[in-house]
């Protein structure tokens, strides 16, 4: 069992399978000059599976595939098939553009929860935020997920002055659709780009939503949820606000992260991790690996604020695309 020194059990792996993406969201990646990891620097599928088997033995029961854009990783369905034999619960965070041709196959392997990243419902604004003209691609994935009755959440990174006038439009989607909308506080990744002014707090978001839906009410959160749940009475779907920057939900955090290059991280704000790639390539055995990970998780800091203070030097964070959001 993976227990940290603050009494939390880690049961959930966020597995970033690639740092590449087919979009260039302004808050996440620069337009040019990105040095993506070379193939030999990435964990292979065999290495990921070995590691996941060890984590499963240690009580991890859920994996979420992230990136970058996870579907940018070649032959991803093969990996999903193997992971489906290890973890009872699988989910993916994706922009959806590459999803429709492989959706049925992935669902067949047990990957049946999707978080679709979609920051706007307006085509022109999609281009402004992502620097790519593929609103139709993400919309196609959303329509297909909903038509097939697959559990779907829409992740909206709320950017002050860019899409914060659409919160009500997103909430309106929950009236007739069984979809959860999750509004995410923008984080100052790449804050040398001046992203701090984009931050809108949980309470400010709630205020904006209440202007259009004054009867929105607090709803019970799922266990270990990273979001605070709300719903409009009578609507089919729910709304959640993820306090990614204010970090008010760390007390129930059950998450562990793995980067595409094999660095294990205890927190979204971690910069110091356990470098697993050289250990895996030098043939470490299951028991030794389990012991190392168990010790590493014990050292998880109590909150994301502590992690930031104790691990980070200065205020320039890693890019979201290299640690899986
Ligand atoms: S900030 Fe870190 S400790 Fe807090 S919920 Fe997020 S990942 Fe967990």
Short mmCIF file of N, CA, C and O in Angstrom, two decimals, residues 90-171:
data_model
loop_
_atom_site.label_atom_id
_atom_site.label_comp_id
_atom_site.label_asym_id
_atom_site.label_seq_id
_atom_site.Cartn_x
_atom_site.Cartn_y
_atom_site.Cartn_z
N UNK A 90 -9.94 2.99 -15.98
CA UNK A 90 -9.08 3.73 -16.91
C UNK A 90 -9.82 4.97 -17.41
O UNK A 90 -11.03 4.90 -17.69
N UNK A 91 -9.08 6.05 -17.55
CA UNK A 91 -9.65 7.30 -18.05
C UNK A 91 -8.60 7.97 -18.93
O UNK A 91 -7.42 7.60 -18.92
N UNK A 92 -9.05 8.94 -19.71
CA UNK A 92 -8.10 9.67 -20.57
C UNK A 92 -8.50 11.14 -20.62
O UNK A 92 -9.68 11.47 -20.65
N UNK A 93 -7.50 11.99 -20.61
CA UNK A 93 -7.74 13.42 -20.88
C UNK A 93 -7.20 13.70 -22.27
O UNK A 93 -6.03 13.43 -22.55
N UNK A 94 -8.06 14.23 -23.13
CA UNK A 94 -7.68 14.37 -24.55
C UNK A 94 -8.38 15.58 -25.16
O UNK A 94 -9.44 15.98 -24.69
N UNK A 95 -7.78 16.12 -26.22
CA UNK A 95 -8.52 17.16 -26.95
C UNK A 95 -9.49 16.53 -27.95
O UNK A 95 -10.26 17.24 -28.60
N UNK A 96 -9.43 15.22 -28.09
CA UNK A 96 -10.45 14.49 -28.85
C UNK A 96 -10.27 14.45 -30.36
O UNK A 96 -10.93 13.66 -31.03
N UNK A 97 -9.36 15.24 -30.88
CA UNK A 97 -9.28 15.38 -32.34
C UNK A 97 -8.95 14.02 -33.00
O UNK A 97 -9.48 13.70 -34.06
N UNK A 98 -8.11 13.24 -32.34
CA UNK A 98 -7.72 11.95 -32.92
C UNK A 98 -8.55 10.78 -32.37
O UNK A 98 -8.26 9.62 -32.63
N UNK A 99 -9.59 11.11 -31.60
CA UNK A 99 -10.31 10.06 -30.88
C UNK A 99 -11.30 9.23 -31.72
O UNK A 99 -11.31 7.99 -31.60
N UNK A 100 -12.15 9.85 -32.57
CA UNK A 100 -13.22 9.07 -33.19
C UNK A 100 -12.79 7.74 -33.85
O UNK A 100 -13.43 6.72 -33.61
N UNK A 101 -11.69 7.69 -34.63
CA UNK A 101 -11.38 6.41 -35.29
C UNK A 101 -11.00 5.29 -34.32
O UNK A 101 -11.08 4.12 -34.70
N UNK A 102 -10.57 5.63 -33.10
CA UNK A 102 -10.13 4.56 -32.18
C UNK A 102 -11.04 4.41 -30.96
O UNK A 102 -10.80 3.56 -30.10
N UNK A 103 -12.09 5.22 -30.90
CA UNK A 103 -12.92 5.24 -29.69
C UNK A 103 -13.49 3.86 -29.35
O UNK A 103 -13.36 3.39 -28.22
N UNK A 104 -14.09 3.20 -30.31
CA UNK A 104 -14.72 1.91 -30.01
C UNK A 104 -13.69 0.89 -29.52
O UNK A 104 -13.94 0.13 -28.58
N UNK A 105 -12.51 0.93 -30.15
CA UNK A 105 -11.45 -0.01 -29.74
C UNK A 105 -11.03 0.26 -28.30
O UNK A 105 -10.93 -0.65 -27.48
N UNK A 106 -10.84 1.54 -27.97
CA UNK A 106 -10.40 1.90 -26.61
C UNK A 106 -11.45 1.51 -25.58
O UNK A 106 -11.13 0.98 -24.51
N UNK A 107 -12.71 1.79 -25.91
CA UNK A 107 -13.79 1.43 -24.97
C UNK A 107 -13.80 -0.09 -24.77
O UNK A 107 -13.98 -0.58 -23.65
N UNK A 108 -13.56 -0.81 -25.85
CA UNK A 108 -13.51 -2.28 -25.77
C UNK A 108 -12.44 -2.78 -24.82
O UNK A 108 -12.57 -3.83 -24.20
N UNK A 109 -11.37 -2.00 -24.65
CA UNK A 109 -10.30 -2.39 -23.72
C UNK A 109 -10.57 -1.90 -22.30
O UNK A 109 -9.76 -2.10 -21.40
N UNK A 110 -11.69 -1.22 -22.12
CA UNK A 110 -12.07 -0.78 -20.76
C UNK A 110 -11.79 0.70 -20.49
O UNK A 110 -12.00 1.17 -19.37
N UNK A 111 -11.34 1.44 -21.51
CA UNK A 111 -11.11 2.89 -21.32
C UNK A 111 -12.44 3.60 -21.61
O UNK A 111 -12.78 3.91 -22.74
N UNK A 112 -13.19 3.83 -20.53
CA UNK A 112 -14.56 4.30 -20.74
C UNK A 112 -14.90 5.60 -20.00
O UNK A 112 -16.06 5.90 -19.78
N UNK A 113 -13.87 6.36 -19.59
CA UNK A 113 -14.09 7.69 -19.03
C UNK A 113 -13.21 8.68 -19.79
O UNK A 113 -11.98 8.48 -19.85
N UNK A 114 -13.80 9.73 -20.31
CA UNK A 114 -13.04 10.69 -21.12
C UNK A 114 -13.23 12.11 -20.59
O UNK A 114 -14.36 12.52 -20.32
N UNK A 115 -12.13 12.79 -20.41
CA UNK A 115 -12.17 14.22 -20.12
C UNK A 115 -11.71 14.94 -21.39
O UNK A 115 -10.56 14.80 -21.80
N UNK A 116 -12.62 15.66 -21.97
CA UNK A 116 -12.33 16.35 -23.22
C UNK A 116 -11.89 17.77 -22.89
O UNK A 116 -12.62 18.50 -22.22
N UNK A 117 -10.72 18.15 -23.37
CA UNK A 117 -10.24 19.52 -23.12
C UNK A 117 -10.86 20.43 -24.17
O UNK A 117 -10.59 20.28 -25.36
N UNK A 118 -11.69 21.34 -23.73
CA UNK A 118 -12.37 22.26 -24.66
C UNK A 118 -12.62 23.57 -23.92
O UNK A 118 -13.45 23.62 -23.02
N UNK A 119 -11.86 24.59 -24.27
CA UNK A 119 -11.90 25.83 -23.50
C UNK A 119 -12.89 26.85 -24.02
O UNK A 119 -13.04 27.92 -23.44
N UNK A 120 -13.50 26.54 -25.16
CA UNK A 120 -14.46 27.50 -25.72
C UNK A 120 -15.46 26.77 -26.59
O UNK A 120 -15.16 25.71 -27.16
N UNK A 121 -16.65 27.34 -26.70
CA UNK A 121 -17.67 26.78 -27.58
C UNK A 121 -17.75 27.58 -28.88
O UNK A 121 -18.66 27.38 -29.67
N UNK A 122 -16.80 28.50 -29.06
CA UNK A 122 -16.81 29.36 -30.26
C UNK A 122 -15.62 29.02 -31.15
O UNK A 122 -14.47 29.04 -30.70
N UNK A 123 -15.90 28.79 -32.40
CA UNK A 123 -14.88 28.34 -33.34
C UNK A 123 -13.72 29.34 -33.46
O UNK A 123 -12.55 28.96 -33.43
N UNK A 124 -14.02 30.62 -33.60
CA UNK A 124 -12.95 31.61 -33.79
C UNK A 124 -12.07 31.70 -32.54
O UNK A 124 -10.85 31.83 -32.61
N UNK A 125 -12.71 31.55 -31.40
CA UNK A 125 -11.96 31.63 -30.15
C UNK A 125 -11.10 30.38 -29.94
O UNK A 125 -10.04 30.44 -29.33
N UNK A 126 -11.56 29.25 -30.45
CA UNK A 126 -10.78 28.00 -30.36
C UNK A 126 -9.41 28.23 -31.00
O UNK A 126 -8.37 27.87 -30.45
N UNK A 127 -9.42 28.86 -32.16
CA UNK A 127 -8.16 29.14 -32.85
C UNK A 127 -7.30 30.10 -32.03
O UNK A 127 -6.08 29.92 -31.89
N UNK A 128 -7.94 31.10 -31.47
CA UNK A 128 -7.21 32.10 -30.67
C UNK A 128 -6.50 31.43 -29.48
O UNK A 128 -5.35 31.73 -29.18
N UNK A 129 -7.17 30.49 -28.84
CA UNK A 129 -6.59 29.83 -27.65
C UNK A 129 -5.59 28.75 -28.02
O UNK A 129 -4.52 28.65 -27.44
N UNK A 130 -5.93 27.93 -29.04
CA UNK A 130 -5.11 26.75 -29.33
C UNK A 130 -4.11 26.96 -30.45
O UNK A 130 -3.26 26.11 -30.69
N UNK A 131 -4.22 28.06 -31.16
CA UNK A 131 -3.40 28.37 -32.35
C UNK A 131 -3.57 27.34 -33.46
O UNK A 131 -2.73 27.21 -34.34
N UNK A 132 -4.62 26.55 -33.39
CA UNK A 132 -4.90 25.57 -34.45
C UNK A 132 -6.39 25.63 -34.77
O UNK A 132 -7.22 25.84 -33.88
N UNK A 133 -6.69 25.36 -36.06
CA UNK A 133 -8.06 25.55 -36.52
C UNK A 133 -8.80 24.22 -36.52
O UNK A 133 -9.14 23.72 -37.59
N UNK A 134 -9.04 23.62 -35.36
CA UNK A 134 -9.67 22.30 -35.37
C UNK A 134 -10.79 22.16 -34.35
O UNK A 134 -10.95 21.12 -33.70
N UNK A 135 -11.56 23.23 -34.22
CA UNK A 135 -12.73 23.17 -33.34
C UNK A 135 -13.63 21.99 -33.73
O UNK A 135 -14.13 21.26 -32.88
N UNK A 136 -13.79 21.81 -35.06
CA UNK A 136 -14.69 20.76 -35.55
C UNK A 136 -14.24 19.38 -35.06
O UNK A 136 -15.07 18.51 -34.78
N UNK A 137 -12.92 19.18 -34.94
CA UNK A 137 -12.40 17.88 -34.50
C UNK A 137 -12.80 17.57 -33.07
O UNK A 137 -13.26 16.47 -32.75
N UNK A 138 -12.63 18.54 -32.19
CA UNK A 138 -12.99 18.32 -30.78
C UNK A 138 -14.51 18.18 -30.65
O UNK A 138 -15.01 17.33 -29.91
N UNK A 139 -15.25 18.98 -31.40
CA UNK A 139 -16.72 18.93 -31.34
C UNK A 139 -17.22 17.57 -31.82
O UNK A 139 -18.14 16.99 -31.25
N UNK A 140 -16.56 17.03 -32.87
CA UNK A 140 -16.95 15.71 -33.38
C UNK A 140 -16.79 14.65 -32.29
O UNK A 140 -17.64 13.80 -32.08
N UNK A 141 -15.67 14.73 -31.57
CA UNK A 141 -15.43 13.76 -30.50
C UNK A 141 -16.49 13.90 -29.40
O UNK A 141 -17.02 12.90 -28.90
N UNK A 142 -16.82 15.14 -29.06
CA UNK A 142 -17.83 15.36 -28.01
C UNK A 142 -19.17 14.77 -28.43
O UNK A 142 -19.81 14.04 -27.66
N UNK A 143 -19.56 15.05 -29.66
CA UNK A 143 -20.86 14.55 -30.14
C UNK A 143 -20.88 13.02 -30.11
O UNK A 143 -21.87 12.41 -29.72
N UNK A 144 -19.76 12.42 -30.51
CA UNK A 144 -19.72 10.96 -30.57
C UNK A 144 -19.77 10.35 -29.16
O UNK A 144 -20.46 9.37 -28.92
N UNK A 145 -19.03 10.94 -28.24
CA UNK A 145 -19.03 10.44 -26.86
C UNK A 145 -20.44 10.50 -26.28
O UNK A 145 -20.92 9.55 -25.66
N UNK A 146 -21.10 11.64 -26.49
CA UNK A 146 -22.44 11.81 -25.92
C UNK A 146 -23.44 10.87 -26.59
O UNK A 146 -24.26 10.24 -25.92
N UNK A 147 -23.32 10.75 -27.92
CA UNK A 147 -24.26 9.87 -28.64
C UNK A 147 -24.11 8.43 -28.19
O UNK A 147 -25.09 7.67 -28.16
N UNK A 148 -22.90 8.03 -27.82
CA UNK A 148 -22.67 6.64 -27.41
C UNK A 148 -22.89 6.44 -25.92
O UNK A 148 -22.67 5.33 -25.40
N UNK A 149 -23.25 7.50 -25.21
CA UNK A 149 -23.54 7.38 -23.78
C UNK A 149 -22.31 7.08 -22.95
O UNK A 149 -22.39 6.46 -21.89
N UNK A 150 -21.13 7.52 -23.42
CA UNK A 150 -19.88 7.27 -22.69
C UNK A 150 -19.66 8.39 -21.68
O UNK A 150 -19.93 9.55 -21.95
N UNK A 151 -19.19 8.01 -20.49
CA UNK A 151 -19.00 8.99 -19.41
C UNK A 151 -18.01 10.08 -19.86
O UNK A 151 -16.85 9.80 -20.17
N UNK A 152 -18.49 11.30 -19.89
CA UNK A 152 -17.69 12.40 -20.46
C UNK A 152 -17.69 13.62 -19.55
O UNK A 152 -18.73 14.02 -19.02
N UNK A 153 -16.53 14.17 -19.38
CA UNK A 153 -16.40 15.46 -18.70
C UNK A 153 -15.72 16.42 -19.69
O UNK A 153 -14.89 15.99 -20.49
N UNK A 154 -16.07 17.67 -19.60
CA UNK A 154 -15.38 18.68 -20.42
C UNK A 154 -14.51 19.51 -19.48
O UNK A 154 -15.02 20.07 -18.50
N UNK A 155 -13.22 19.55 -19.76
CA UNK A 155 -12.30 20.36 -18.95
C UNK A 155 -12.14 21.73 -19.60
O UNK A 155 -11.72 21.82 -20.76
N UNK A 156 -12.46 22.77 -18.86
CA UNK A 156 -12.35 24.13 -19.37
C UNK A 156 -11.34 24.90 -18.51
O UNK A 156 -11.58 25.13 -17.32
N UNK A 157 -10.22 25.24 -19.07
CA UNK A 157 -9.28 26.11 -18.33
C UNK A 157 -9.81 27.53 -18.48
O UNK A 157 -9.95 28.05 -19.60
N UNK A 158 -10.15 28.15 -17.35
CA UNK A 158 -10.80 29.46 -17.40
C UNK A 158 -9.72 30.55 -17.43
O UNK A 158 -8.86 30.63 -16.54
N UNK A 159 -9.78 31.36 -18.47
CA UNK A 159 -8.77 32.38 -18.70
C UNK A 159 -9.44 33.75 -18.67
O UNK A 159 -10.27 34.06 -19.54
N UNK A 160 -9.08 34.49 -17.67
CA UNK A 160 -9.71 35.81 -17.49
C UNK A 160 -9.55 36.66 -18.76
O UNK A 160 -8.45 36.76 -19.30
N UNK A 161 -10.65 37.23 -19.20
CA UNK A 161 -10.60 38.11 -20.38
C UNK A 161 -10.57 37.37 -21.69
O UNK A 161 -10.55 37.98 -22.76
N UNK A 162 -10.53 36.03 -21.65
CA UNK A 162 -10.51 35.25 -22.90
C UNK A 162 -11.78 34.42 -23.05
O UNK A 162 -12.48 34.53 -24.04
N UNK A 163 -12.08 33.57 -22.06
CA UNK A 163 -13.28 32.72 -22.19
C UNK A 163 -14.18 32.79 -20.95
O UNK A 163 -15.10 31.99 -20.82
N UNK A 164 -13.90 33.72 -20.03
CA UNK A 164 -14.71 33.75 -18.80
C UNK A 164 -16.12 34.28 -19.04
O UNK A 164 -16.95 34.22 -18.14
N UNK A 165 -16.40 34.75 -20.24
CA UNK A 165 -17.78 35.14 -20.56
C UNK A 165 -18.59 33.94 -21.06
O UNK A 165 -19.76 34.08 -21.40
N UNK A 166 -17.96 32.75 -21.11
CA UNK A 166 -18.67 31.56 -21.61
C UNK A 166 -19.06 30.58 -20.51
O UNK A 166 -19.56 29.49 -20.81
N UNK A 167 -18.79 30.93 -19.25
CA UNK A 167 -19.07 29.96 -18.18
C UNK A 167 -20.54 29.55 -18.21
O UNK A 167 -20.87 28.36 -18.10
N UNK A 168 -21.42 30.53 -18.37
CA UNK A 168 -22.86 30.23 -18.40
C UNK A 168 -23.23 29.33 -19.58
O UNK A 168 -24.05 28.42 -19.44
N UNK A 169 -22.60 29.56 -20.73
CA UNK A 169 -22.89 28.73 -21.91
C UNK A 169 -22.49 27.27 -21.67
O UNK A 169 -23.18 26.34 -22.08
N UNK A 170 -21.35 27.10 -21.01
CA UNK A 170 -20.94 25.72 -20.69
C UNK A 170 -21.92 25.07 -19.70
O UNK A 170 -22.31 23.92 -19.88
N UNK A 171 -22.32 25.83 -18.68
CA UNK A 171 -23.26 25.26 -17.70
C UNK A 171 -24.57 24.90 -18.39
O UNK A 171 -25.18 23.87 -18.09
#
